[in-house]
Short mmCIF file of C-alpha atoms in Angstrom, two decimals:
data_model
loop_
_atom_site.label_atom_id
_atom_site.label_comp_id
_atom_site.label_asym_id
_atom_site.label_seq_id
_atom_site.Cartn_x
_atom_site.Cartn_y
_atom_site.Cartn_z
CA UNK A 1 0.00 0.00 0.00
CA UNK A 2 1.31 3.44 -0.88
CA UNK A 3 2.12 5.81 1.95
CA UNK A 4 -0.57 8.47 2.45
CA UNK A 5 0.10 11.96 1.17
CA UNK A 6 1.63 14.13 3.88
CA UNK A 7 -0.76 16.36 5.76
CA UNK A 8 -0.51 19.91 4.43
CA UNK A 9 -0.09 22.42 7.27
CA UNK A 10 -0.91 25.73 5.62
CA UNK A 11 -0.37 29.21 7.01
CA UNK A 12 -3.11 31.69 6.22
CA UNK A 13 -3.75 35.32 7.11
CA UNK A 14 -6.98 37.27 7.43
CA UNK A 15 -7.03 38.02 3.70
CA UNK A 16 -7.95 34.36 3.26
CA UNK A 17 -7.65 32.57 -0.08
CA UNK A 18 -6.38 35.68 -1.86
CA UNK A 19 -3.24 35.74 0.25
CA UNK A 20 -2.25 32.10 -0.35
CA UNK A 21 0.56 31.16 -2.70
CA UNK A 22 -0.03 28.83 -5.65
CA UNK A 23 1.28 25.75 -3.82
CA UNK A 24 -0.94 26.39 -0.81
CA UNK A 25 -4.00 26.98 -2.99
CA UNK A 26 -3.35 23.70 -4.80
CA UNK A 27 -3.09 21.73 -1.54
CA UNK A 28 -6.30 23.27 -0.18
CA UNK A 29 -8.17 22.52 -3.42
CA UNK A 30 -6.92 18.92 -3.43
CA UNK A 31 -7.82 18.21 0.21
CA UNK A 32 -10.71 15.93 1.12
CA UNK A 33 -10.65 17.17 4.72
CA UNK A 34 -9.79 20.74 5.76
CA UNK A 35 -9.25 21.37 9.47
CA UNK A 36 -8.97 24.81 11.03
CA UNK A 37 -10.37 27.26 13.51
CA UNK A 38 -13.97 28.12 12.70
CA UNK A 39 -13.01 31.69 11.88
CA UNK A 40 -10.27 30.49 9.49
CA UNK A 41 -12.54 27.99 7.78
CA UNK A 42 -15.00 30.78 7.08
CA UNK A 43 -12.27 32.66 5.22
CA UNK A 44 -11.60 29.76 2.86
CA UNK A 45 -15.00 28.04 2.59
CA UNK A 46 -16.25 29.84 -0.55
CA UNK A 47 -13.23 28.57 -2.53
CA UNK A 48 -13.42 24.93 -1.42
CA UNK A 49 -14.60 22.36 -4.00
CA UNK A 50 -18.04 20.84 -3.40
CA UNK A 51 -17.91 17.85 -1.07
CA UNK A 52 -14.83 18.97 0.86
CA UNK A 53 -15.31 18.14 4.53
CA UNK A 54 -14.61 20.98 6.95
CA UNK A 55 -13.89 20.36 10.61
CA UNK A 56 -13.52 23.12 13.20
CA UNK A 57 -10.82 22.51 15.79
CA UNK A 58 -11.93 25.21 18.26
CA UNK A 59 -11.50 23.70 21.73
CA UNK A 60 -10.38 20.37 20.23
CA UNK A 61 -6.73 20.98 19.37
CA UNK A 62 -5.75 17.67 20.93
CA UNK A 63 -7.92 15.79 18.41
CA UNK A 64 -6.41 17.28 15.25
CA UNK A 65 -3.60 14.74 14.83
CA UNK A 66 -5.99 11.80 15.21
CA UNK A 67 -8.46 13.34 12.78
CA UNK A 68 -5.66 13.63 10.24
CA UNK A 69 -4.44 10.07 10.84
CA UNK A 70 -7.93 8.62 10.57
CA UNK A 71 -8.56 10.41 7.27
CA UNK A 72 -5.19 9.33 5.85
CA UNK A 73 -5.86 5.70 6.75
CA UNK A 74 -8.80 5.79 4.33
CA UNK A 75 -6.74 7.43 1.59
CA UNK A 76 -8.11 10.93 2.11
CA UNK A 77 -5.92 14.01 1.74
CA UNK A 78 -5.78 16.44 4.65
CA UNK A 79 -5.03 20.16 4.98
CA UNK A 80 -4.77 21.92 8.32
CA UNK A 81 -5.06 25.71 8.38
CA UNK A 82 -3.16 27.82 10.89
CA UNK A 83 -2.61 31.54 11.28
CA UNK A 84 0.58 32.95 9.79
CA UNK A 85 3.65 30.78 10.31
CA UNK A 86 2.50 27.56 12.04
CA UNK A 87 6.01 27.00 13.42
CA UNK A 88 6.13 30.35 15.27
CA UNK A 89 4.02 29.87 18.41
CA UNK A 90 1.50 27.96 16.32
CA UNK A 91 0.18 24.45 15.90
CA UNK A 92 3.19 23.30 13.87
CA UNK A 93 5.39 21.89 16.62
CA UNK A 94 2.44 20.10 18.18
CA UNK A 95 1.49 18.35 14.92
CA UNK A 96 5.07 17.47 14.04
CA UNK A 97 5.42 15.89 17.47
CA UNK A 98 2.22 13.88 17.03
CA UNK A 99 2.47 12.86 13.37
CA UNK A 100 6.22 12.96 12.73
CA UNK A 101 8.15 15.32 10.48
CA UNK A 102 7.86 13.06 7.41
CA UNK A 103 4.06 13.07 7.67
CA UNK A 104 3.67 16.84 7.33
CA UNK A 105 4.40 19.43 4.65
CA UNK A 106 4.56 22.95 6.09
CA UNK A 107 3.55 25.82 3.79
CA UNK A 108 3.86 28.92 5.98
CA UNK A 109 2.48 32.36 5.40
CA UNK A 110 4.20 35.48 6.68
CA UNK A 111 3.93 35.47 10.47
CA UNK A 112 1.50 38.03 11.79
CA UNK A 113 4.31 39.11 14.10
CA UNK A 114 6.60 39.68 11.13
CA UNK A 115 3.85 41.62 9.41
CA UNK A 116 3.35 43.80 12.50
CA UNK A 117 7.04 44.70 12.60
CA UNK A 118 6.91 45.49 8.88
CA UNK A 119 4.00 47.87 9.43
CA UNK A 120 5.93 49.55 12.23
CA UNK A 121 9.12 49.70 10.08
CA UNK A 122 11.11 47.96 12.81
CA UNK A 123 13.82 45.34 12.41
CA UNK A 124 12.83 42.32 14.45
CA UNK A 125 15.86 40.02 14.49
CA UNK A 126 16.67 41.08 18.06
CA UNK A 127 13.10 40.84 19.33
CA UNK A 128 12.08 38.46 22.09
CA UNK A 129 8.99 36.63 20.85
CA UNK A 130 6.37 35.57 23.37
CA UNK A 131 2.82 34.31 23.19
CA UNK A 132 0.02 35.02 25.64
CA UNK A 133 -2.52 33.36 23.37
CA UNK A 134 -3.55 30.80 25.94
CA UNK A 135 -5.95 30.18 28.80
CA UNK A 136 -7.37 33.29 30.43
CA UNK A 137 -5.67 33.59 33.84
CA UNK A 138 -7.15 36.98 34.68
CA UNK A 139 -5.25 40.15 35.49
CA UNK A 140 -1.61 39.99 36.56
CA UNK A 141 -0.91 40.32 40.28
CA UNK A 142 2.36 40.33 42.26
CA UNK A 143 3.44 36.78 43.07
CA UNK A 144 1.77 35.21 40.04
CA UNK A 145 3.24 31.79 39.26
CA UNK A 146 4.52 30.36 35.94
CA UNK A 147 1.05 28.98 35.21
CA UNK A 148 -0.29 32.48 34.58
CA UNK A 149 -0.75 33.13 30.87
CA UNK A 150 0.96 36.55 31.09
CA UNK A 151 4.03 35.12 32.87
CA UNK A 152 6.23 34.76 29.72
CA UNK A 153 5.64 38.38 28.78
CA UNK A 154 6.27 39.85 32.23
CA UNK A 155 9.45 37.78 32.48
CA UNK A 156 10.57 38.96 29.04
CA UNK A 157 10.13 42.58 30.12
CA UNK A 158 12.73 42.09 32.84
CA UNK A 159 15.50 41.30 30.37
CA UNK A 160 14.66 42.46 26.85
CA UNK A 161 14.46 45.81 25.09
CA UNK A 162 12.23 44.74 22.18
CA UNK A 163 9.34 42.29 22.56
CA UNK A 164 6.78 41.00 20.08
CA UNK A 165 3.71 39.35 21.58
CA UNK A 166 0.94 37.20 20.14
CA UNK A 167 -2.16 38.29 22.03
CA UNK A 168 -5.63 36.83 22.60
CA UNK A 169 -9.05 38.38 23.16
CA UNK A 170 -8.58 37.96 26.93
CA UNK A 171 -4.88 38.85 27.08
CA UNK A 172 -5.40 42.03 25.15
CA UNK A 173 -3.05 45.03 24.77
CA UNK A 174 -4.72 46.93 27.61
CA UNK A 175 -4.34 43.96 29.98
CA UNK A 176 -0.70 43.56 28.92
CA UNK A 177 -0.09 47.23 29.71
CA UNK A 178 -1.68 46.86 33.15
CA UNK A 179 0.44 43.78 33.85
CA UNK A 180 3.66 45.62 33.06
CA UNK A 181 2.63 48.56 35.22
CA UNK A 182 1.86 46.16 38.08
CA UNK A 183 5.28 44.53 37.64
CA UNK A 184 7.04 47.90 38.02
CA UNK A 185 7.68 48.65 34.34
CA UNK A 186 5.22 51.53 34.00
CA UNK A 187 7.79 53.96 32.61
CA UNK A 188 10.05 51.44 30.89
CA UNK A 189 8.19 50.65 27.66
CA UNK A 190 6.18 52.14 24.85
CA UNK A 191 3.49 49.86 23.43
CA UNK A 192 2.37 49.58 19.80
CA UNK A 193 -0.61 47.60 18.49
CA UNK A 194 -1.04 46.28 14.94
CA UNK A 195 -4.66 45.21 14.59
CA UNK A 196 -6.65 43.31 11.93
CA UNK A 197 -3.61 42.90 9.72
CA UNK A 198 -4.40 42.36 6.05
CA UNK A 199 -8.01 43.52 6.34
CA UNK A 200 -9.50 46.75 4.97
CA UNK A 201 -9.87 48.17 8.49
CA UNK A 202 -6.28 47.37 9.51
CA UNK A 203 -5.07 49.84 12.14
CA UNK A 204 -1.90 50.83 13.97
CA UNK A 205 -1.51 52.48 17.36
CA UNK A 206 2.14 53.36 17.93
CA UNK A 207 4.34 54.43 20.80
CA UNK A 208 1.69 54.50 23.52
CA UNK A 209 2.66 55.04 27.14
CA UNK A 210 1.59 52.01 29.17
CA UNK A 211 -0.82 54.08 31.26
CA UNK A 212 -2.55 55.25 28.08
CA UNK A 213 -2.69 51.75 26.57
CA UNK A 214 -4.05 50.34 29.84
CA UNK A 215 -7.14 52.56 29.57
CA UNK A 216 -7.92 51.87 25.89
CA UNK A 217 -9.50 49.07 23.93
CA UNK A 218 -8.15 47.83 20.60
CA UNK A 219 -9.59 45.96 17.61
CA UNK A 220 -9.07 42.22 17.60
CA UNK A 221 -7.08 40.26 16.46
CA UNK A 222 -3.88 42.14 17.13
CA UNK A 223 -0.15 41.95 17.79
CA UNK A 224 1.66 43.92 20.50
CA UNK A 225 5.18 45.29 20.12
CA UNK A 226 6.99 46.68 23.17
CA UNK A 227 10.00 49.00 22.97
CA UNK A 228 12.07 49.77 26.06
CA UNK A 229 12.58 53.53 26.44
CA UNK A 230 14.51 53.55 29.73
CA UNK A 231 18.04 52.21 30.19
CA UNK A 232 18.16 48.57 31.31
CA UNK A 233 18.57 47.94 35.00
CA UNK A 234 22.17 48.32 36.12
CA UNK A 235 21.70 46.83 39.57
CA UNK A 236 23.92 43.85 40.35
CA UNK A 237 22.52 40.38 39.80
CA UNK A 238 23.92 39.12 43.09
CA UNK A 239 25.65 40.34 46.24
CA UNK A 240 23.32 42.98 47.68
CA UNK A 241 24.19 44.75 50.88
CA UNK A 242 22.05 43.98 53.90
CA UNK A 243 20.82 47.58 53.89
CA UNK A 244 19.37 47.08 50.39
CA UNK A 245 16.55 45.07 51.98
CA UNK A 246 13.69 46.38 54.07
CA UNK A 247 13.95 44.59 57.42
CA UNK A 248 11.86 44.22 60.53
CA UNK A 249 11.81 47.35 62.70
CA UNK A 250 12.83 48.14 65.37
CA UNK A 251 14.75 44.84 65.38
CA UNK A 252 17.06 45.63 62.46
CA UNK A 253 19.38 42.82 61.55
CA UNK A 254 16.91 39.91 61.43
CA UNK A 255 18.18 38.96 58.00
CA UNK A 256 20.50 36.37 56.51
CA UNK A 257 23.69 38.43 56.45
CA UNK A 258 25.45 39.05 53.16
CA UNK A 259 28.34 36.70 53.94
CA UNK A 260 26.10 33.76 54.86
CA UNK A 261 23.73 34.62 52.02
CA UNK A 262 26.51 34.53 49.44
CA UNK A 263 27.80 31.16 50.67
CA UNK A 264 24.29 29.70 50.88
CA UNK A 265 23.44 30.75 47.33
CA UNK A 266 26.70 29.25 46.10
CA UNK A 267 25.87 25.99 47.90
CA UNK A 268 22.43 25.89 46.23
CA UNK A 269 24.14 25.56 42.83
CA UNK A 270 21.37 27.35 41.00
CA UNK A 271 20.85 27.16 37.27
CA UNK A 272 19.17 29.90 35.22
CA UNK A 273 15.95 27.84 35.17
CA UNK A 274 16.00 26.42 38.71
CA UNK A 275 12.80 26.06 40.72
CA UNK A 276 13.54 27.09 44.30
CA UNK A 277 11.82 26.85 47.69
CA UNK A 278 12.67 29.40 50.39
CA UNK A 279 11.28 28.20 53.73
CA UNK A 280 11.28 30.78 56.50
CA UNK A 281 11.84 33.64 54.07
CA UNK A 282 12.18 36.44 56.63
CA UNK A 283 12.83 39.64 54.69
CA UNK A 284 13.21 37.59 51.51
CA UNK A 285 16.91 38.29 51.00
CA UNK A 286 17.96 34.74 50.06
CA UNK A 287 14.92 33.96 47.94
CA UNK A 288 15.04 37.28 46.10
CA UNK A 289 18.71 36.93 45.23
CA UNK A 290 17.98 33.35 44.16
CA UNK A 291 15.23 34.71 41.88
CA UNK A 292 17.77 36.94 40.18
CA UNK A 293 20.22 34.08 39.69
CA UNK A 294 17.47 31.75 38.47
CA UNK A 295 16.14 34.37 36.05
CA UNK A 296 14.26 31.83 33.94
CA UNK A 297 13.14 29.80 36.92
CA UNK A 298 10.91 30.66 39.85
CA UNK A 299 11.12 30.99 43.64
CA UNK A 300 8.32 29.97 46.00
CA UNK A 301 8.79 31.42 49.51
CA UNK A 302 6.87 31.04 52.76
CA UNK A 303 7.04 33.17 55.92
CA UNK A 304 4.87 32.88 59.06
CA UNK A 305 5.56 36.31 60.56
CA UNK A 306 3.20 38.89 59.07
CA UNK A 307 5.64 41.78 59.46
CA UNK A 308 8.47 39.90 57.78
CA UNK A 309 6.16 38.74 55.00
CA UNK A 310 5.15 42.35 54.35
CA UNK A 311 8.83 43.32 54.16
CA UNK A 312 9.54 40.48 51.74
CA UNK A 313 6.69 41.62 49.50
CA UNK A 314 8.03 45.16 49.61
CA UNK A 315 11.53 43.94 48.73
CA UNK A 316 10.14 41.87 45.85
CA UNK A 317 8.38 44.96 44.49
CA UNK A 318 11.49 47.10 44.77
CA UNK A 319 13.59 44.45 42.99
CA UNK A 320 10.87 43.85 40.35
CA UNK A 321 11.00 40.14 41.14
CA UNK A 322 8.31 38.86 38.80
CA UNK A 323 9.51 35.25 39.26
CA UNK A 324 8.94 35.23 43.02
CA UNK A 325 5.83 34.02 44.87
CA UNK A 326 5.50 34.64 48.62
CA UNK A 327 2.99 32.75 50.75
CA UNK A 328 2.21 33.93 54.26
CA UNK A 329 1.86 30.92 56.53
CA UNK A 330 3.61 28.25 58.55
CA UNK A 331 5.51 25.53 56.71
CA UNK A 332 4.77 22.82 55.76
CA UNK A 333 1.21 24.13 55.22
CA UNK A 334 0.65 24.74 51.53
CA UNK A 335 3.90 23.20 50.30
CA UNK A 336 2.04 20.27 48.74
CA UNK A 337 0.74 22.70 46.10
CA UNK A 338 4.24 23.81 45.09
CA UNK A 339 6.07 22.07 42.23
CA UNK A 340 9.01 19.80 43.02
CA UNK A 341 12.09 22.01 43.44
CA UNK A 342 15.66 21.89 42.19
CA UNK A 343 16.87 23.62 45.35
CA UNK A 344 15.49 24.23 48.85
CA UNK A 345 16.73 26.81 51.35
CA UNK A 346 15.61 26.60 54.98
CA UNK A 347 16.31 29.77 56.92
CA UNK A 348 13.67 29.23 59.59
CA UNK A 349 11.71 26.16 60.58
CA UNK A 350 9.24 27.19 63.27
CA UNK A 351 9.99 24.07 65.30
CA UNK A 352 9.31 21.74 62.36
CA UNK A 353 12.91 21.24 61.26
CA UNK A 354 13.04 17.44 61.12
CA UNK A 355 9.81 17.16 59.21
CA UNK A 356 10.81 19.92 56.78
CA UNK A 357 14.12 18.22 56.03
CA UNK A 358 12.40 14.92 55.29
CA UNK A 359 9.84 16.69 53.12
CA UNK A 360 12.52 18.57 51.20
CA UNK A 361 14.52 15.42 50.52
CA UNK A 362 11.38 13.63 49.34
CA UNK A 363 10.31 16.43 47.01
CA UNK A 364 13.65 17.55 45.58
CA UNK A 365 14.26 16.59 41.98
CA UNK A 366 17.14 14.19 41.27
CA UNK A 367 20.43 15.97 41.84
CA UNK A 368 18.69 18.69 43.85
CA UNK A 369 20.24 20.57 46.76
CA UNK A 370 19.08 21.36 50.27
CA UNK A 371 20.84 24.21 52.10
CA UNK A 372 20.11 25.33 55.66
CA UNK A 373 21.41 28.05 57.99
CA UNK A 374 21.61 27.58 61.77
CA UNK A 375 22.85 29.64 64.67
CA UNK A 376 22.04 27.15 67.47
CA UNK A 377 23.74 23.88 68.33
CA UNK A 378 20.38 22.19 68.86
CA UNK A 379 19.14 22.87 65.32
CA UNK A 380 22.50 21.83 63.89
CA UNK A 381 22.29 18.55 65.79
CA UNK A 382 18.70 17.94 64.65
CA UNK A 383 19.60 18.64 61.03
CA UNK A 384 22.65 16.39 60.86
CA UNK A 385 20.88 13.56 62.69
CA UNK A 386 17.87 13.78 60.36
CA UNK A 387 20.09 13.87 57.26
CA UNK A 388 22.10 10.89 58.48
CA UNK A 389 18.93 8.95 59.23
CA UNK A 390 17.69 9.70 55.68
CA UNK A 391 20.98 8.52 54.17
CA UNK A 392 21.63 11.89 52.52
CA UNK A 393 25.15 13.09 51.70
CA UNK A 394 25.79 16.31 53.65
CA UNK A 395 28.48 18.72 54.74
CA UNK A 396 28.71 21.62 57.19
CA UNK A 397 30.61 24.88 56.92
CA UNK A 398 31.00 27.10 59.99
CA UNK A 399 31.08 30.69 58.83
CA UNK A 400 32.27 33.38 61.21
CA UNK A 401 32.67 36.82 59.68
CA UNK A 402 33.82 40.07 61.18
CA UNK A 403 33.09 43.50 59.75
CA UNK A 404 35.09 46.64 60.19
CA UNK A 405 33.69 49.36 62.45
CA UNK A 406 35.12 52.81 63.20
CA UNK A 407 36.58 53.44 66.61
CA UNK A 408 37.77 57.01 67.12
CA UNK A 409 39.93 57.71 64.06
CA UNK A 410 40.70 54.02 63.50
CA UNK A 411 38.82 50.79 62.79
CA UNK A 412 38.22 47.55 64.62
CA UNK A 413 36.63 44.26 63.59
CA UNK A 414 33.24 43.43 65.08
CA UNK A 415 32.42 39.72 65.00
CA UNK A 416 29.05 38.38 63.89
CA UNK A 417 27.57 35.29 65.44
CA UNK A 418 28.81 32.07 63.85
CA UNK A 419 26.50 30.52 61.27
CA UNK A 420 26.47 26.87 60.26
CA UNK A 421 25.67 26.36 56.60
CA UNK A 422 24.50 22.78 56.07
CA UNK A 423 24.25 21.39 52.54
CA UNK A 424 22.80 18.08 51.40
CA UNK A 425 22.32 16.31 48.08
CA UNK A 426 19.10 14.68 47.01
CA UNK A 427 20.89 11.55 45.88
CA UNK A 428 22.55 9.24 48.38
CA UNK A 429 26.29 8.54 47.99
#
């Protein structure tokens, strides 16, 4: 039996059949089954030969590959319609993964993102491309997790000067503008909107301040382009002074000191995409520096003291830590809802140290790291005994730092309390 004709994955824009190339028109005309979003099918329906089956995939994306396979098994030819370039935040990668590369011919159109940059006369080779064309997660709020549909865009704003975004009716330009304002970027970007590209009522709105865009509505569908207009942040990635963090008053100093913080972060062995737990966050100093090191990851933190939690939230806002989620509560409550981490830091345990260590070791991903700070012999003894009982490989560093202080016209060294930094690996030796 001859192999079935490859499924034709065809890019199409809002100008419909008129905008297709000759090869794409031929594959559409030859198809026995045409699959696409209902709106896209309506664009092409008048040009389809009589008897061509049309199937709308709205809400049934997961069924498309099986529909295509079933049709091919009976010798029918299949065309799937997608907006623009199907391999740029489109259905292309999904179908290739399901059907295999040899079972698909891709005939792309110009990406709507590319078309938007062309209308704006902007080079786009340096642009960060993101898509918020996904489930409606509502408005952005501080502490939003990676599951939020605006998360990729807010993260991109922290490190890129030019961003192109595929939008959705829910995640519209005005909502995007409000999200960036909420994340502390209110003065950093100008927003442009290219709407209804290729249609007679195509429109452009260019160089809008985020506050202006947040209060407007725009025609749909559209593409958003963001240009940074302020210099990128020059603050260090790592190594903040203790005074850079808001701390509990009047008891200043209830913070993981810079020296212990630096060693603890080094012991965590963070990657750019690490998922991190910070248990007993205090002012948030360790977790917030971890969030900067794990720029493409995320930090989940928990703190039981309301005053400290408020300070941590304030510090997160000041550092624009959009990949940081703080929960106010007593660990281990709520930790079952967090994803398995690559690294766990325990700075405070609230009397639950043994249980938290066992939980961390159970939940850490393979090769993960657990790092803890202690200032009492009793907690050190509990930690090492629990780690030994669990069969975990561990080591302890005693850190005792002294800082210079003026005395008359000279300087002396003032010693800080010793800190034990305990590190453990997920895997046993």
